[in-house]
Coordinates of C-alpha atoms in Angstrom, one line a residue:
X1 CA 129.0 133.4 51.9
X2 CA 126.2 130.9 52.9
X3 CA 123.4 133.2 54.2
X4 CA 122.3 130.4 56.3
X5 CA 125.2 130.3 59.0
X6 CA 125.7 134.0 58.6
X7 CA 125.8 136.1 62.3
X8 CA 124.4 139.3 61.7
X9 CA 125.0 141.6 64.5
X10 CA 122.1 143.8 65.3
X11 CA 124.0 146.5 67.4
X12 CA 127.4 147.6 66.6
X13 CA 129.2 150.9 67.6
X14 CA 128.6 152.6 64.1
X15 CA 124.8 152.4 65.4
X16 CA 125.4 154.9 67.8
X17 CA 126.2 157.8 65.4
X18 CA 123.2 156.3 63.2
X19 CA 121.1 156.8 66.1
X20 CA 121.7 160.6 66.4
X21 CA 120.7 161.1 62.9
X22 CA 117.1 159.3 63.1
X23 CA 116.5 160.0 66.7
X24 CA 116.7 163.8 65.4
X25 CA 114.3 163.2 62.7
X26 CA 111.9 161.7 64.7
X27 CA 112.5 164.2 67.7
X28 CA 111.4 167.1 65.5
X29 CA 108.2 165.7 63.7
X30 CA 106.9 165.3 67.2
X31 CA 107.9 168.2 68.6
X32 CA 106.6 170.3 65.7
X33 CA 103.1 167.9 65.5
X34 CA 102.9 168.3 69.5
X35 CA 103.3 172.2 69.2
X36 CA 100.8 172.7 66.0
X37 CA 98.1 170.3 68.3
X38 CA 98.7 172.3 71.4
X39 CA 99.1 175.6 70.6
X40 CA 97.4 175.8 66.8
X41 CA 94.4 173.7 67.5
X42 CA 94.0 174.3 71.3
X43 CA 94.4 170.4 72.4
X44 CA 94.9 170.1 75.7
X45 CA 98.2 168.4 76.9
X46 CA 96.1 165.6 78.2
X47 CA 95.2 164.7 74.4
X48 CA 98.9 165.8 73.2
X49 CA 101.2 164.1 75.7
X50 CA 98.9 161.7 77.1
X51 CA 97.5 160.1 73.9
X52 CA 98.8 161.4 70.6
X53 CA 102.7 161.3 71.7
X54 CA 102.1 157.7 73.2
X55 CA 100.5 156.5 70.3
X56 CA 103.0 157.6 68.0
X57 CA 105.6 155.8 70.2
X58 CA 103.7 152.6 69.7
X59 CA 103.2 153.1 65.9
X60 CA 107.1 153.3 66.0
X61 CA 107.6 150.3 68.4
X62 CA 105.4 148.1 66.4
X63 CA 107.4 148.8 63.3
X64 CA 110.9 149.0 64.3
X65 CA 110.2 145.5 65.7
X66 CA 109.3 144.1 62.0
X67 CA 112.1 146.1 60.5
X68 CA 114.5 144.8 63.0
X69 CA 113.6 141.2 62.1
X70 CA 113.5 142.3 58.1
X71 CA 117.0 143.3 58.4
X72 CA 118.1 140.1 60.3
X73 CA 116.4 138.1 57.6
X74 CA 117.9 140.2 54.5
X75 CA 121.5 140.0 56.2
X76 CA 121.1 136.1 56.4
X77 CA 119.6 135.9 52.9
X78 CA 122.2 137.8 51.3
X79 CA 125.0 136.9 53.4
X80 CA 126.3 140.1 54.3
X81 CA 125.7 143.0 56.6
X82 CA 122.8 145.4 56.2
X83 CA 121.7 148.8 57.1
X84 CA 118.0 148.5 58.7
X85 CA 115.2 150.8 57.2
X86 CA 114.8 153.8 59.3
X87 CA 111.3 154.2 59.9
X88 CA 109.2 156.8 61.8
X89 CA 106.4 159.0 61.0
X90 CA 105.9 160.8 57.5
X91 CA 107.0 164.3 57.4
X92 CA 105.1 165.5 54.5
X93 CA 101.9 163.3 55.5
X94 CA 102.2 164.8 58.5
X95 CA 101.6 168.3 57.5
X96 CA 98.6 167.1 54.9
X97 CA 96.7 165.7 58.3
X98 CA 97.6 168.5 60.3
X99 CA 96.3 171.0 57.8
X100 CA 94.3 169.5 55.9
X101 CA 92.2 166.8 58.4
X102 CA 92.6 168.1 61.8
X103 CA 92.9 171.6 61.0
X104 CA 89.4 172.1 59.3
X105 CA 87.7 169.8 61.4
X106 CA 88.9 172.1 64.5
X107 CA 88.3 175.4 62.7
X108 CA 84.9 174.7 61.4
X109 CA 83.6 173.1 64.8
X110 CA 86.2 174.5 67.4
X111 CA 86.0 171.4 69.1
X112 CA 89.6 169.9 69.6
X113 CA 88.5 166.6 70.6
X114 CA 86.3 165.9 67.5
X115 CA 89.3 167.5 65.5
X116 CA 91.5 164.7 67.2
X117 CA 88.9 161.8 67.1
X118 CA 88.6 162.4 63.0
X119 CA 92.3 162.4 63.1
X120 CA 92.9 159.3 64.4
X121 CA 89.6 158.0 62.2
X122 CA 91.5 159.2 59.1
X123 CA 95.0 157.5 60.2
X124 CA 93.2 154.3 60.7
X125 CA 91.5 154.5 57.4
X126 CA 94.9 155.7 55.9
X127 CA 96.3 152.6 57.2
X128 CA 94.4 150.6 55.2
X129 CA 95.1 152.4 52.4
X130 CA 98.7 152.4 52.4
X131 CA 98.6 148.3 53.5
X132 CA 96.7 148.1 50.1
X133 CA 99.6 149.7 48.2
X134 CA 101.6 146.4 48.6
X135 CA 99.0 144.8 45.7
X136 CA 100.6 147.3 42.9
X137 CA 104.1 148.0 45.0
X138 CA 106.3 145.6 43.7
X139 CA 104.8 146.5 40.1
X140 CA 105.4 150.3 40.2
X141 CA 108.7 149.3 41.2
X142 CA 109.5 146.7 38.9
X143 CA 108.3 149.4 35.5
X144 CA 109.6 152.8 36.8
X145 CA 112.9 154.0 36.2
X146 CA 114.9 154.2 39.2
X147 CA 115.9 158.1 38.5
X148 CA 112.4 158.6 38.6
X149 CA 111.9 157.2 42.1
X150 CA 115.0 158.5 43.6
X151 CA 114.6 161.5 41.8
X152 CA 111.1 163.0 43.6
X153 CA 113.1 161.9 46.9
X154 CA 115.6 164.3 45.9
X155 CA 113.1 167.3 45.4
X156 CA 111.8 166.4 49.2
X157 CA 114.8 165.9 50.6
X158 CA 116.5 169.4 48.8
X159 CA 113.7 171.6 49.8
X160 CA 112.0 170.3 52.7
X161 CA 114.6 168.3 54.6
X162 CA 117.8 170.2 53.5
X163 CA 116.7 173.8 52.8
X164 CA 114.6 174.6 55.6
X165 CA 117.0 173.2 58.4
X166 CA 119.9 175.3 56.9
X167 CA 117.5 178.3 57.1
X168 CA 117.0 177.7 60.8
X169 CA 120.9 177.5 61.1
X170 CA 121.5 180.6 59.3
X171 CA 118.5 182.7 61.6
X172 CA 120.9 181.0 64.9
X173 CA 124.3 181.0 63.4
X174 CA 126.2 180.9 66.5
X175 CA 124.4 177.7 67.4
X176 CA 123.7 176.5 64.0
X177 CA 127.4 176.6 62.9
X178 CA 128.7 175.0 65.5
X179 CA 126.5 172.2 65.1
X180 CA 127.2 172.3 61.8
X181 CA 131.0 172.0 62.1
X182 CA 130.9 168.7 63.4
X183 CA 128.5 167.6 61.2
X184 CA 130.9 168.6 58.1
X185 CA 134.1 167.1 60.1
X186 CA 132.3 163.5 61.0
X187 CA 129.3 162.9 58.9
X188 CA 130.3 164.3 55.4
X189 CA 134.2 164.7 55.9
X190 CA 134.1 161.3 58.1
X191 CA 136.9 162.3 60.0
X192 CA 137.5 161.1 63.3
X193 CA 137.0 162.8 66.4
X194 CA 138.7 162.7 69.8
X195 CA 137.5 159.1 71.0
X196 CA 135.4 158.1 68.3
X197 CA 132.7 160.1 69.6
X198 CA 129.8 159.8 67.2
X199 CA 129.5 163.6 65.3
X200 CA 125.9 163.7 65.8
X201 CA 125.9 163.5 69.4
X202 CA 128.5 166.3 69.4
X203 CA 126.8 168.5 67.2
X204 CA 123.5 168.2 69.3
X205 CA 125.6 168.6 72.4
X206 CA 127.3 171.7 71.5
X207 CA 124.5 173.4 70.2
X208 CA 122.5 172.8 73.3
X209 CA 125.8 173.8 75.4
X210 CA 125.7 177.1 73.5
X211 CA 121.9 177.4 73.8
X212 CA 122.3 177.2 77.3
X213 CA 124.6 179.8 77.8
X214 CA 122.9 182.2 75.3
X215 CA 119.5 181.9 77.3
X216 CA 117.6 180.4 74.1
X217 CA 117.7 176.8 75.7
X218 CA 115.3 176.1 79.3
X219 CA 115.0 173.2 81.8
X220 CA 111.8 172.3 82.2
X221 CA 110.7 169.3 84.7
X222 CA 107.0 170.4 84.6
X223 CA 105.7 167.9 82.1
X224 CA 107.4 164.7 83.3
X225 CA 104.9 162.0 84.5
X226 CA 103.8 158.9 83.2
X227 CA 101.7 158.8 80.4
X228 CA 100.7 154.9 79.7
X229 CA 99.4 153.9 76.2
X230 CA 96.0 152.9 75.9
X231 CA 93.6 152.0 73.3
X232 CA 90.9 154.4 72.3
X233 CA 88.5 152.4 70.6
X234 CA 85.4 154.2 71.2
X235 CA 86.9 157.6 69.9
X236 CA 88.5 155.6 66.8
X237 CA 84.3 154.5 66.1
X238 CA 83.3 158.3 66.5
X239 CA 86.0 159.0 63.8
X240 CA 85.2 156.9 61.3
X241 CA 81.6 157.4 61.8
X242 CA 82.5 161.1 61.2
X243 CA 84.4 160.3 58.3
X244 CA 81.6 158.4 56.0
X245 CA 79.2 161.1 57.2
X246 CA 81.3 163.7 55.6
X247 CA 82.9 161.7 52.8
X248 CA 84.4 164.8 51.2
X249 CA 87.6 164.2 53.8
X250 CA 88.2 160.9 52.1
X251 CA 89.0 163.5 49.2
X252 CA 92.1 164.3 50.9
X253 CA 92.6 161.0 52.7
X254 CA 93.0 158.8 49.9
X255 CA 95.5 160.9 47.6
X256 CA 97.9 161.5 50.5
X257 CA 97.9 157.9 51.7
X258 CA 98.6 157.0 48.0
X259 CA 101.5 159.1 48.0
X260 CA 102.6 157.4 51.2
X261 CA 102.6 154.3 50.0
X262 CA 104.8 155.4 47.1
X263 CA 107.0 157.3 49.0
X264 CA 107.8 154.1 50.9
X265 CA 108.5 152.2 47.6
X266 CA 110.6 154.9 46.5
X267 CA 112.6 155.0 49.9
X268 CA 112.5 151.1 49.4
X269 CA 114.1 151.5 46.1
X270 CA 116.7 154.0 47.7
X271 CA 118.0 151.6 50.0
X272 CA 118.4 149.0 47.2
X273 CA 120.2 151.7 45.3
X274 CA 122.8 152.0 48.2
X275 CA 123.2 147.8 48.4
X276 CA 120.4 146.2 50.9
X277 CA 117.2 144.8 49.3
X278 CA 113.9 144.6 50.9
X279 CA 110.4 143.3 49.7
X280 CA 108.2 146.7 48.8
X281 CA 105.4 144.8 49.5
X282 CA 105.9 144.0 53.0
X283 CA 107.5 147.2 53.7
X284 CA 104.3 148.9 52.6
X285 CA 102.0 146.5 54.6
X286 CA 104.2 147.2 57.5
X287 CA 103.8 151.2 57.2
X288 CA 100.0 150.3 56.8
X289 CA 99.8 148.4 60.1
X290 CA 101.6 150.7 62.1
X291 CA 99.4 153.4 61.0
X292 CA 96.4 151.6 62.2
X293 CA 98.3 150.5 65.5
X294 CA 99.1 153.8 66.2
X295 CA 96.0 155.1 65.7
X296 CA 94.0 152.9 67.7
X297 CA 96.8 153.8 70.5
X298 CA 95.7 157.6 69.8
X299 CA 98.2 159.1 67.0
X300 CA 96.4 160.3 63.7
X301 CA 99.9 160.4 62.0
X302 CA 100.9 157.8 59.4
X303 CA 104.6 156.3 59.5
X304 CA 106.3 154.8 57.0
X305 CA 109.9 154.2 55.7
X306 CA 111.8 157.0 56.1
X307 CA 113.9 158.8 53.7
X308 CA 117.7 158.9 53.9
X309 CA 118.7 154.9 54.3
X310 CA 121.7 155.8 52.0
X311 CA 123.2 158.1 55.1
X312 CA 122.5 155.1 57.9
X313 CA 124.5 153.2 55.1
X314 CA 127.1 155.6 55.2
X315 CA 127.7 155.4 58.6
X316 CA 127.9 151.5 58.5
X317 CA 124.6 151.4 60.9
X318 CA 123.5 147.7 61.3
X319 CA 119.4 147.5 63.2
X320 CA 120.7 148.8 66.6
X321 CA 120.1 152.5 65.3
X322 CA 116.6 152.0 64.6
X323 CA 115.7 149.7 68.0
X324 CA 117.4 152.2 70.4
X325 CA 115.5 155.4 68.7
X326 CA 112.1 153.2 69.1
X327 CA 113.2 152.9 73.0
X328 CA 114.1 156.2 73.4
X329 CA 111.2 157.6 71.8
X330 CA 108.9 155.7 73.6
X331 CA 110.7 156.4 77.1
X332 CA 110.3 160.0 76.4
X333 CA 106.6 159.5 75.2
X334 CA 105.4 157.0 78.2
X335 CA 107.5 159.3 80.6
X336 CA 106.7 162.9 79.4
X337 CA 110.3 163.8 78.7
X338 CA 109.1 165.1 75.1
X339 CA 108.1 168.3 76.6
X340 CA 111.5 168.8 78.6
X341 CA 113.4 167.8 75.3
X342 CA 111.4 170.3 73.4
X343 CA 112.6 173.4 75.7
X344 CA 116.2 171.8 76.3
X345 CA 117.4 170.9 72.3
X346 CA 117.1 174.2 69.9
X347 CA 115.8 173.4 66.4
X348 CA 119.2 174.8 65.2
X349 CA 121.7 172.3 67.1
X350 CA 119.5 169.4 65.5
X351 CA 119.3 170.9 61.9
X352 CA 122.4 170.1 60.8
X353 CA 121.8 166.5 61.0
X354 CA 119.0 166.7 58.9
X355 CA 120.9 168.6 56.6
X356 CA 123.1 165.8 56.1
X357 CA 120.3 163.6 55.4
X358 CA 119.4 165.8 52.9
X359 CA 122.5 166.1 51.4
X360 CA 123.7 162.0 51.7
X361 CA 120.6 161.2 49.7
X362 CA 121.2 163.5 46.9
X363 CA 124.9 162.7 46.6
X364 CA 123.6 159.0 47.1
X365 CA 121.4 159.3 44.3
X366 CA 123.9 160.9 41.7
X367 CA 125.7 157.3 41.9
X368 CA 123.2 155.0 41.9
X369 CA 121.8 156.2 38.6
X370 CA 123.4 156.3 35.2
X371 CA 125.1 159.4 34.8
X372 CA 122.7 160.3 31.6
X373 CA 119.4 159.9 33.8
X374 CA 120.7 163.0 35.8
X375 CA 118.5 164.7 33.5
X376 CA 115.8 163.0 34.9
X377 CA 116.5 162.9 38.7
X378 CA 116.8 166.8 37.7
X379 CA 113.2 166.9 36.4
X380 CA 111.7 164.8 39.1
X381 CA 113.1 167.4 41.8
X382 CA 111.2 170.4 40.0
X383 CA 107.6 170.0 41.3
X384 CA 109.2 169.9 45.1
X385 CA 110.3 173.5 44.5
X386 CA 106.7 174.3 43.5
X387 CA 105.3 172.8 46.4
X388 CA 107.8 174.6 48.5
X389 CA 106.7 178.1 47.2
X390 CA 103.1 177.4 47.8
X391 CA 103.7 176.3 51.3
X392 CA 105.9 179.6 51.8
X393 CA 103.4 181.6 49.9
X394 CA 100.7 180.1 51.9
X395 CA 102.9 181.1 55.4
X396 CA 103.1 184.6 53.8
X397 CA 99.6 185.2 53.6
X398 CA 98.8 183.9 57.0
X399 CA 101.8 186.0 58.8
X400 CA 100.3 188.8 57.1
X401 CA 96.8 188.1 58.7
X402 CA 98.0 187.5 61.7
X403 CA 100.2 190.6 62.0
X404 CA 96.6 192.5 61.6
X405 CA 96.8 193.5 57.8
X406 CA 93.1 192.9 56.8
X407 CA 91.5 193.2 53.3
X408 CA 94.0 190.9 51.9
X409 CA 92.5 188.6 49.1
X410 CA 93.1 184.9 49.1
X411 CA 95.6 183.1 47.6
X412 CA 94.0 182.2 44.0
X413 CA 91.9 185.4 43.8
X414 CA 91.9 186.1 40.0
X415 CA 93.3 190.0 40.7
X416 CA 96.0 188.8 42.8
X417 CA 96.9 185.7 40.6
X418 CA 97.5 188.6 37.7
X419 CA 99.3 190.7 40.0
X420 CA 101.5 187.8 40.7
X421 CA 101.9 186.8 37.0
X422 CA 102.8 190.5 36.3
X423 CA 105.9 190.1 38.8
X424 CA 107.0 187.1 37.1
X425 CA 105.1 184.8 39.9
X426 CA 103.3 182.0 38.3
X427 CA 100.8 180.9 41.0
X428 CA 98.7 178.6 38.7
X429 CA 101.3 177.0 37.3
X430 CA 103.2 176.2 41.0
X431 CA 99.9 175.3 42.1
X432 CA 99.6 172.6 39.2
X433 CA 102.9 171.6 40.0
X434 CA 102.9 171.5 43.8
X435 CA 99.3 169.1 43.9
X436 CA 100.8 165.7 43.8
X437 CA 104.4 166.8 43.9
X438 CA 105.5 163.7 44.8
X439 CA 103.8 161.7 41.7
X440 CA 104.4 164.0 39.7
X441 CA 108.3 164.2 40.1
X442 CA 107.8 160.5 39.8
X443 CA 106.2 160.5 36.4
X444 CA 108.2 163.0 34.8
X445 CA 111.3 161.9 35.8
X446 CA 110.2 158.0 34.6
X447 CA 109.1 159.8 31.3
X448 CA 112.3 161.7 30.7
X449 CA 114.6 158.5 32.1
X450 CA 112.8 156.1 29.3
X451 CA 112.9 158.6 26.4
X452 CA 116.5 158.9 27.1
X453 CA 116.9 155.2 27.0
X454 CA 114.6 155.2 23.9
X455 CA 111.8 153.1 25.8
X456 CA 109.2 155.1 24.0
X457 CA 106.3 153.0 25.1
X458 CA 107.2 152.8 28.5
X459 CA 107.5 156.6 28.6
X460 CA 104.0 157.2 26.7
X461 CA 102.5 154.7 29.2
X462 CA 103.4 156.8 31.9
X463 CA 102.3 160.0 30.3
X464 CA 98.8 158.3 29.6
X465 CA 98.7 157.2 33.5
X466 CA 99.4 160.9 34.0
X467 CA 96.8 161.8 32.2
X468 CA 94.3 159.5 33.9
X469 CA 95.6 160.8 37.4
X470 CA 95.0 164.1 36.2
X471 CA 91.6 163.7 34.7
X472 CA 90.5 162.2 38.2
X473 CA 92.2 164.8 40.3
X474 CA 95.2 162.4 41.6
X475 CA 97.6 164.8 40.9
X476 CA 97.3 168.6 39.5
X477 CA 94.1 169.3 41.8
X478 CA 92.9 169.8 45.4
X479 CA 90.7 166.7 45.4
X480 CA 89.6 163.8 43.5
X481 CA 86.8 164.9 41.0
X482 CA 84.7 163.0 38.5
X483 CA 87.0 162.8 35.1
X484 CA 87.2 165.9 33.1
X485 CA 89.7 166.9 30.0
X486 CA 91.3 169.8 31.0
X487 CA 94.4 171.2 29.4
X488 CA 96.7 169.2 31.5
X489 CA 95.3 166.2 31.0
X490 CA 95.0 166.9 26.9
X491 CA 98.8 167.8 27.2
X492 CA 99.8 164.3 29.0
X493 CA 97.5 162.6 26.2
X494 CA 99.2 164.5 23.4
X495 CA 102.7 163.5 24.8
X496 CA 101.6 160.0 25.0
X497 CA 100.0 159.7 21.8
X498 CA 103.5 160.7 20.4
X499 CA 105.5 158.5 21.9
X500 CA 103.5 155.7 21.5
X501 CA 102.7 156.5 17.5
X502 CA 105.6 158.4 15.8
X503 CA 108.3 155.8 17.1
X504 CA 106.5 153.1 14.5
X505 CA 107.0 155.8 11.5
X506 CA 110.1 157.4 12.3
X507 CA 113.1 156.9 9.7
X508 CA 115.0 154.0 10.8
X509 CA 118.0 156.1 11.0
X510 CA 116.6 158.8 13.2
X511 CA 116.1 156.1 16.0
X512 CA 119.9 154.6 15.3
X513 CA 121.8 157.8 15.7
X514 CA 121.5 160.3 18.4
X515 CA 122.2 164.2 17.6
X516 CA 124.6 166.4 18.9
X517 CA 123.1 169.2 21.5
X518 CA 125.4 172.6 21.4
X519 CA 126.6 173.5 24.9
X520 CA 125.6 170.3 26.5
X521 CA 128.1 167.6 27.9
X522 CA 128.0 164.2 25.4
X523 CA 126.7 161.7 28.0
X524 CA 125.0 159.9 25.0
X525 CA 126.8 157.7 22.5
X526 CA 125.8 159.1 19.4
X527 CA 125.2 155.6 17.9
X528 CA 123.5 154.2 21.0
X529 CA 120.0 153.1 19.3
X530 CA 116.7 153.4 20.7
X531 CA 115.2 150.1 22.7
X532 CA 111.6 151.2 21.3
X533 CA 110.0 149.1 24.3

């Protein structure tokens, strides 16, 4: 087909189903960040609903405008229908900004205004870092095995996007199971509902109706008003100045923004695995620019290409779904409907949609990589389980303190760490794996995939790169640091040196014939030689 004459329809009926899935994802993020800012950091409603939420909506509108144009361009170039890249606030990075940037400022100063100012300053500077990812993003995408990039996304999908909402469903089973039923029927099983009504809409609607009947939902219109987006140049400058006066905050900011542009790269790869090709460098610039625009208009929270494109691709969505989400989110933000929706729609009614996004991504990954690379995907998932454990252990300690328990040791206390080890809970190991989990998962997935393919030098190169990152604190450390030679760094150097050197001297027949591993599926041909690249 001639791409120059290809007529790409931005809106199709399928976009309606995809709209509800992406809208739910964005809505849940906005509800979480507004709740934490208002009730944990004591920010007044004027800042939360008058500045942060409208700023986030502006960032989403700006990014969606670019990604809609990009989808139309991709469709004409490739001569086929494509699904636009989903876009919104990065969920993992949102939590880091909340509790790694805004929270420490508030707890140290008890000044919610300053905490917000530093937040938007951090968002603006972080957007610059994310945009700079465009310089190295295409190169990283070219050398990194798909199993590494998609595997680390599967880890996020499994533990944060899938298991947490599933727990919410089981905490409110009457609401959650009812909504989940329609997701299983219409989105996972892909059977039609009467009148071809979108399953996501029915799921959220049914759950909300039941919640109203049970008294677990409320209609509150007190927050409805007009909250126009306004640029906050003065507050942004105050925040940036505070950052440079306290440069230790950059030790949190830079690693998490490296994570953010890696996340964009991985999600673009996920879209490519589903059949839609987009320029990764331009996507990274768009995400960085969107974050900077959002910060200027009051939102501290970085935006990114969302995880889950394969799910929307399965729904045959075009670009209409992201346009619809952007317009509805903007209307809700500018008119104050977010607080209304927060009271109306229970989390348990929306949670099944997130479970579907998680399951779809993992399923798509299994189809997108070579079967023998599923070992690499599995390896890439593991660091995220450690990250999940660390989050929940921290939540447990905070809950104990909030309930009045006194004299609790802090996580990391030598005695507590020893006691946990006696109970089989390896705190130090999980802590190391959790720090920079997305990069750690990507690196180990790449190492495993390259070893399977016999690309020993590439595998060794990833190990050496991991040693460098570990040495300076990008991974396996809470903050950046002066280069040091700790045990983990030495371990990576040992792996890298072996993979570089040993294949040069190994007997030729050892590299030309594979061994049989008992009780393991024979996915590798015994006579598949190493590529030695």
